[in-house]
mmCIF file of C-alpha atoms in Angstrom:
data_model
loop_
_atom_site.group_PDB
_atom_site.id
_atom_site.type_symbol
_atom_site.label_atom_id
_atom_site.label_comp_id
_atom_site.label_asym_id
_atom_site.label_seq_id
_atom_site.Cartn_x
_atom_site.Cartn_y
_atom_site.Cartn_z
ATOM 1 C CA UNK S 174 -38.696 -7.760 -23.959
ATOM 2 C CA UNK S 175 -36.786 -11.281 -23.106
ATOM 3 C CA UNK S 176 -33.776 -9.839 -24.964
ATOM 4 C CA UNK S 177 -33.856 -7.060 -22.913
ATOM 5 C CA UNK S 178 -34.105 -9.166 -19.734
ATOM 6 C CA UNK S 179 -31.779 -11.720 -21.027
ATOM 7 C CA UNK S 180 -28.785 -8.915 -21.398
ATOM 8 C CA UNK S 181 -29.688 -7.222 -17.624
ATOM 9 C CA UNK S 182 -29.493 -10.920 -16.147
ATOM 10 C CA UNK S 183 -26.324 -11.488 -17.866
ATOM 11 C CA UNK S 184 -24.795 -7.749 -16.798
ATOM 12 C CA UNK S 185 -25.904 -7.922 -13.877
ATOM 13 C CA UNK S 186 -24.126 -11.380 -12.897
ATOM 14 C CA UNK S 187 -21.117 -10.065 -13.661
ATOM 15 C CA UNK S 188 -18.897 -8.312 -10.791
ATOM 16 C CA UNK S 189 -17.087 -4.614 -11.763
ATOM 17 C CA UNK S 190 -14.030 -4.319 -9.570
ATOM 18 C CA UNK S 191 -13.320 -1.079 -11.460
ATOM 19 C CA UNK S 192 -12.017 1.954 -8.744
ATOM 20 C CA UNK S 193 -10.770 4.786 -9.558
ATOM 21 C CA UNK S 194 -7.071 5.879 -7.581
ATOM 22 C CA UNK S 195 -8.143 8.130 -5.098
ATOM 23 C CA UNK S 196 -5.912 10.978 -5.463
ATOM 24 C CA UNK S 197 -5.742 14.882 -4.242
ATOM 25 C CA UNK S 198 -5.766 16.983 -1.115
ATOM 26 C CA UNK S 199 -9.024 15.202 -0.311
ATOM 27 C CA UNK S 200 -7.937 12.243 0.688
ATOM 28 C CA UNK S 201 -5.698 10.356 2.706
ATOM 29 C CA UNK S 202 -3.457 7.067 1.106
ATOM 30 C CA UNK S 203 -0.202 5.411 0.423
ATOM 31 C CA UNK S 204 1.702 4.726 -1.915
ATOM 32 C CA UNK S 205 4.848 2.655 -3.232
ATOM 33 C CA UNK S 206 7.751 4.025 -5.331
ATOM 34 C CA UNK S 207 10.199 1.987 -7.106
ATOM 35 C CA UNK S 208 13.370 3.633 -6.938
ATOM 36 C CA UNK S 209 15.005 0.929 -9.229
ATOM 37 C CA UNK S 210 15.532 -0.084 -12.799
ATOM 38 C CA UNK S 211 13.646 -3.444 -12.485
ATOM 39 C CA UNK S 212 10.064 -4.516 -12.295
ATOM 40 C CA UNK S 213 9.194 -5.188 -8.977
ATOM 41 C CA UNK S 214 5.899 -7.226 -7.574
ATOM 42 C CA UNK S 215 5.114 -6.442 -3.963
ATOM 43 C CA UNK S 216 2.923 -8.903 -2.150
ATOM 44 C CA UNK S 217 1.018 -8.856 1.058
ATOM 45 C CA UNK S 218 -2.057 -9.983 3.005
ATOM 46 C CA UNK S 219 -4.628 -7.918 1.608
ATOM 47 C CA UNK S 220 -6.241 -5.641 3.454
ATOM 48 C CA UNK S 221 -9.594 -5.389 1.726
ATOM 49 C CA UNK S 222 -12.643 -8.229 1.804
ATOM 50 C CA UNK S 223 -12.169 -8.984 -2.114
ATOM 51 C CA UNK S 224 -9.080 -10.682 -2.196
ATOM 52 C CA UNK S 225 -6.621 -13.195 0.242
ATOM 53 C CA UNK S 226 -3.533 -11.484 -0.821
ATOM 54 C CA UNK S 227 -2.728 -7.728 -2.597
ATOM 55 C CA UNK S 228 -0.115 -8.384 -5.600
ATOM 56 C CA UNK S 229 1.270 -5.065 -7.205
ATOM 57 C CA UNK S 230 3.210 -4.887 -9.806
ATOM 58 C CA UNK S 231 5.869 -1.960 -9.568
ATOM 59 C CA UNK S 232 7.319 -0.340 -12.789
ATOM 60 C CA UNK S 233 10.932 0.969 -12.933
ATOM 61 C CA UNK S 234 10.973 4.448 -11.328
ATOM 62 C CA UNK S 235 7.410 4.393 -11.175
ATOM 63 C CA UNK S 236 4.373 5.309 -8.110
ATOM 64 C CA UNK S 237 1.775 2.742 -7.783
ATOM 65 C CA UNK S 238 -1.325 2.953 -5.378
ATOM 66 C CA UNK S 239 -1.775 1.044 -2.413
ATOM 67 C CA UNK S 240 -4.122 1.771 0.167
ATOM 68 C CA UNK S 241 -6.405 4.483 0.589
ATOM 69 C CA UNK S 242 -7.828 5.665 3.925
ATOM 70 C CA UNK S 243 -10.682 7.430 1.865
ATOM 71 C CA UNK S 244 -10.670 11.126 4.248
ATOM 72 C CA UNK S 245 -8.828 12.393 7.049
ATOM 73 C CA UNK S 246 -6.615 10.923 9.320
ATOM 74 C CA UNK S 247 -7.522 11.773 13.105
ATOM 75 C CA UNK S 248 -5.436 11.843 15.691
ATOM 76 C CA UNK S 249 -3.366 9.878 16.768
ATOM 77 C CA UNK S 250 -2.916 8.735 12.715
ATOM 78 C CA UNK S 251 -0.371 11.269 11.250
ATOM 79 C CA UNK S 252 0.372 8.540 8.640
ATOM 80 C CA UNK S 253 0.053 5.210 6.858
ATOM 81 C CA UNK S 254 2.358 3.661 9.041
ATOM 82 C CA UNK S 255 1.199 5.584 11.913
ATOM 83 C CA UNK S 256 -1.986 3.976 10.925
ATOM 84 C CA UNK S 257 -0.506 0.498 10.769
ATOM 85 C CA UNK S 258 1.225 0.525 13.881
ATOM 86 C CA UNK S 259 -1.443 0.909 15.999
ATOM 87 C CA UNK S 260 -3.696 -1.954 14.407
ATOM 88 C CA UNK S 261 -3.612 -4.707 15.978
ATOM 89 C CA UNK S 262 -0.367 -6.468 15.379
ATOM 90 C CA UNK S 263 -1.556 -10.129 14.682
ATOM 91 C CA UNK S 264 -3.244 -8.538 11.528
ATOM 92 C CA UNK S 265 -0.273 -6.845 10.334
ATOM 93 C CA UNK S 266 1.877 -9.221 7.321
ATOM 94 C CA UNK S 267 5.062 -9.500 5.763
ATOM 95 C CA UNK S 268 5.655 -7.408 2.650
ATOM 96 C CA UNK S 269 7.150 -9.784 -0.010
ATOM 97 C CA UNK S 270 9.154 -8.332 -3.080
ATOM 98 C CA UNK S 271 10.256 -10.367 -6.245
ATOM 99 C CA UNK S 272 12.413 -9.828 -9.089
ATOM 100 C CA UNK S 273 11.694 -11.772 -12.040
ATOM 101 C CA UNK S 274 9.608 -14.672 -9.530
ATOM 102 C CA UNK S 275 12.197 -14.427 -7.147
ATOM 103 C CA UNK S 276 12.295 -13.379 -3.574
ATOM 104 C CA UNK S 277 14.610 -10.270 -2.986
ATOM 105 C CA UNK S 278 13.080 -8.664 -0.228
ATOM 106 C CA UNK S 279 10.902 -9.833 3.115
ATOM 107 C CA UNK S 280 9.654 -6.921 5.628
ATOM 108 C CA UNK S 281 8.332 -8.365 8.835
ATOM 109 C CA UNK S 282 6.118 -7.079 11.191
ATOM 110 C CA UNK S 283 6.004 -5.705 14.266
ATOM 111 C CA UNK S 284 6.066 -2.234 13.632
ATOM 112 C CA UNK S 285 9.210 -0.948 15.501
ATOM 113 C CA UNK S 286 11.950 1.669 16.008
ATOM 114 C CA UNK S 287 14.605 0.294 13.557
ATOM 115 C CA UNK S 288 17.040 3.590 13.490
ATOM 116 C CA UNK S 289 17.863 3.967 10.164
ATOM 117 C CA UNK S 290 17.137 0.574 8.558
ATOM 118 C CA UNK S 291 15.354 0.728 5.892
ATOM 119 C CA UNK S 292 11.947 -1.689 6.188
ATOM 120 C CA UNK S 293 7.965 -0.852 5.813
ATOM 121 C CA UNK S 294 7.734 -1.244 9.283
ATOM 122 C CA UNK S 295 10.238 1.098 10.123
ATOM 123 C CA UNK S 296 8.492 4.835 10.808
ATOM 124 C CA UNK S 297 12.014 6.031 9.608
ATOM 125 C CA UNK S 298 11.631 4.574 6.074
ATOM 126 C CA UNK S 299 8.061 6.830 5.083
ATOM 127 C CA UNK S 300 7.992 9.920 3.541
ATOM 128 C CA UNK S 301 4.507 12.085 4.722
ATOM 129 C CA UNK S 302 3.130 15.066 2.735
ATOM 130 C CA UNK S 303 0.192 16.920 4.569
ATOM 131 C CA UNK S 304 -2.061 17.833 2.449
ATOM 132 C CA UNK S 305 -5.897 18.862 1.730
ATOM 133 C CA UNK S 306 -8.291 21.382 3.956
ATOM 134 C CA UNK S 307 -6.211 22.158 7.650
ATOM 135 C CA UNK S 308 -3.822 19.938 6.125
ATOM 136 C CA UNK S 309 -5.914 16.831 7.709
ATOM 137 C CA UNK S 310 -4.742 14.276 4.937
ATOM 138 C CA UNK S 311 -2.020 13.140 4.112
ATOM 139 C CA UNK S 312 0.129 11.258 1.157
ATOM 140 C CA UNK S 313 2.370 8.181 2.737
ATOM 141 C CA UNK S 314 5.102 7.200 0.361
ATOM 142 C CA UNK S 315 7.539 4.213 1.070
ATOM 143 C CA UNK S 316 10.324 3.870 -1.749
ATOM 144 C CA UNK S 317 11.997 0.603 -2.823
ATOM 145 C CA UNK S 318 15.474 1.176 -3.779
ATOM 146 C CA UNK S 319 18.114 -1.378 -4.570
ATOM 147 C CA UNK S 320 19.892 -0.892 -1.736
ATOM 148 C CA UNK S 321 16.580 -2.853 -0.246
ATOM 149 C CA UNK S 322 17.740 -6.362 -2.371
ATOM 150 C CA UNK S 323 18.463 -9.005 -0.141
ATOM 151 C CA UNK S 324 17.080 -7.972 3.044
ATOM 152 C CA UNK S 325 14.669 -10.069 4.985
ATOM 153 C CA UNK S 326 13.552 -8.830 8.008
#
């Protein structure tokens, strides 16, 4: 019986961080494509209580998760960056992207009409797919290209 107890005590100290993606028409998230041939790490303040900052690391020509708004979007929300612009700005962050430990890219906020610059906080730059029951969720997308090196706004 103290074995027993002895190997709950121990499992149950330890913390799972385990999630699965959320993914289908049920619910609503973004994500990040890397339109490139390198491996990218994108960095930002996190947005969840676990961690200070959210590091990804981006494949070549690969989708990684990245937020999740876990069901519908109301109104006014028709996106993630929909979603994002109308937080509160002092909690939005930059978006950092290295290359091999180097900075290549810096996104700041506001969120703002930037005509057809490319930048996360540019409305411009995010592909949206409805999806799911009334077509109430929907898929954000941003996508890193080369073309994005070098910029640091």
């Amino acid at each position: 019986m103290l074995i027993i107890l002895a190997v709950t005590a121990a499992f149950s100290s330890c913390v799972f961080f385990w999630e699965p993606v959320p993914e289908g028409p049920e619910v609503s998230n973004a994500w990040v494509y890397n339109h490139t041939t390198d491996t990218l790490v994108l960095c930002t303040h996190s947005y969840t209580m676990r961690y200070e900052t959210d590091t990804l690391v981006l494949p070549p020509h690969d989708t990684t998760f990245f937020i999740s708004h876990d069901g519908p979007l109301e109104e006014p929300y028709d996106s993630y960056w929909g979603w994002m612009a109308l937080r509160d700005t002092s909690k939005l962050y930059p978006i950092y992207i290295y290359k091999d430990s180097t900075l290549i890219i810096q996104w700041n906020p506001p969120c703002r009409e930037m005509g057809d610059t490319h930048s996360w906080y540019n409305e411009r730059s995010w592909d949206v797919v409805k999806q799911g029951w009334r077509n109430r969720m929907r898929r954000s997308t941003f996508t890193i290209t080369e073309a994005d090196y070098g910029h640091f706004f």
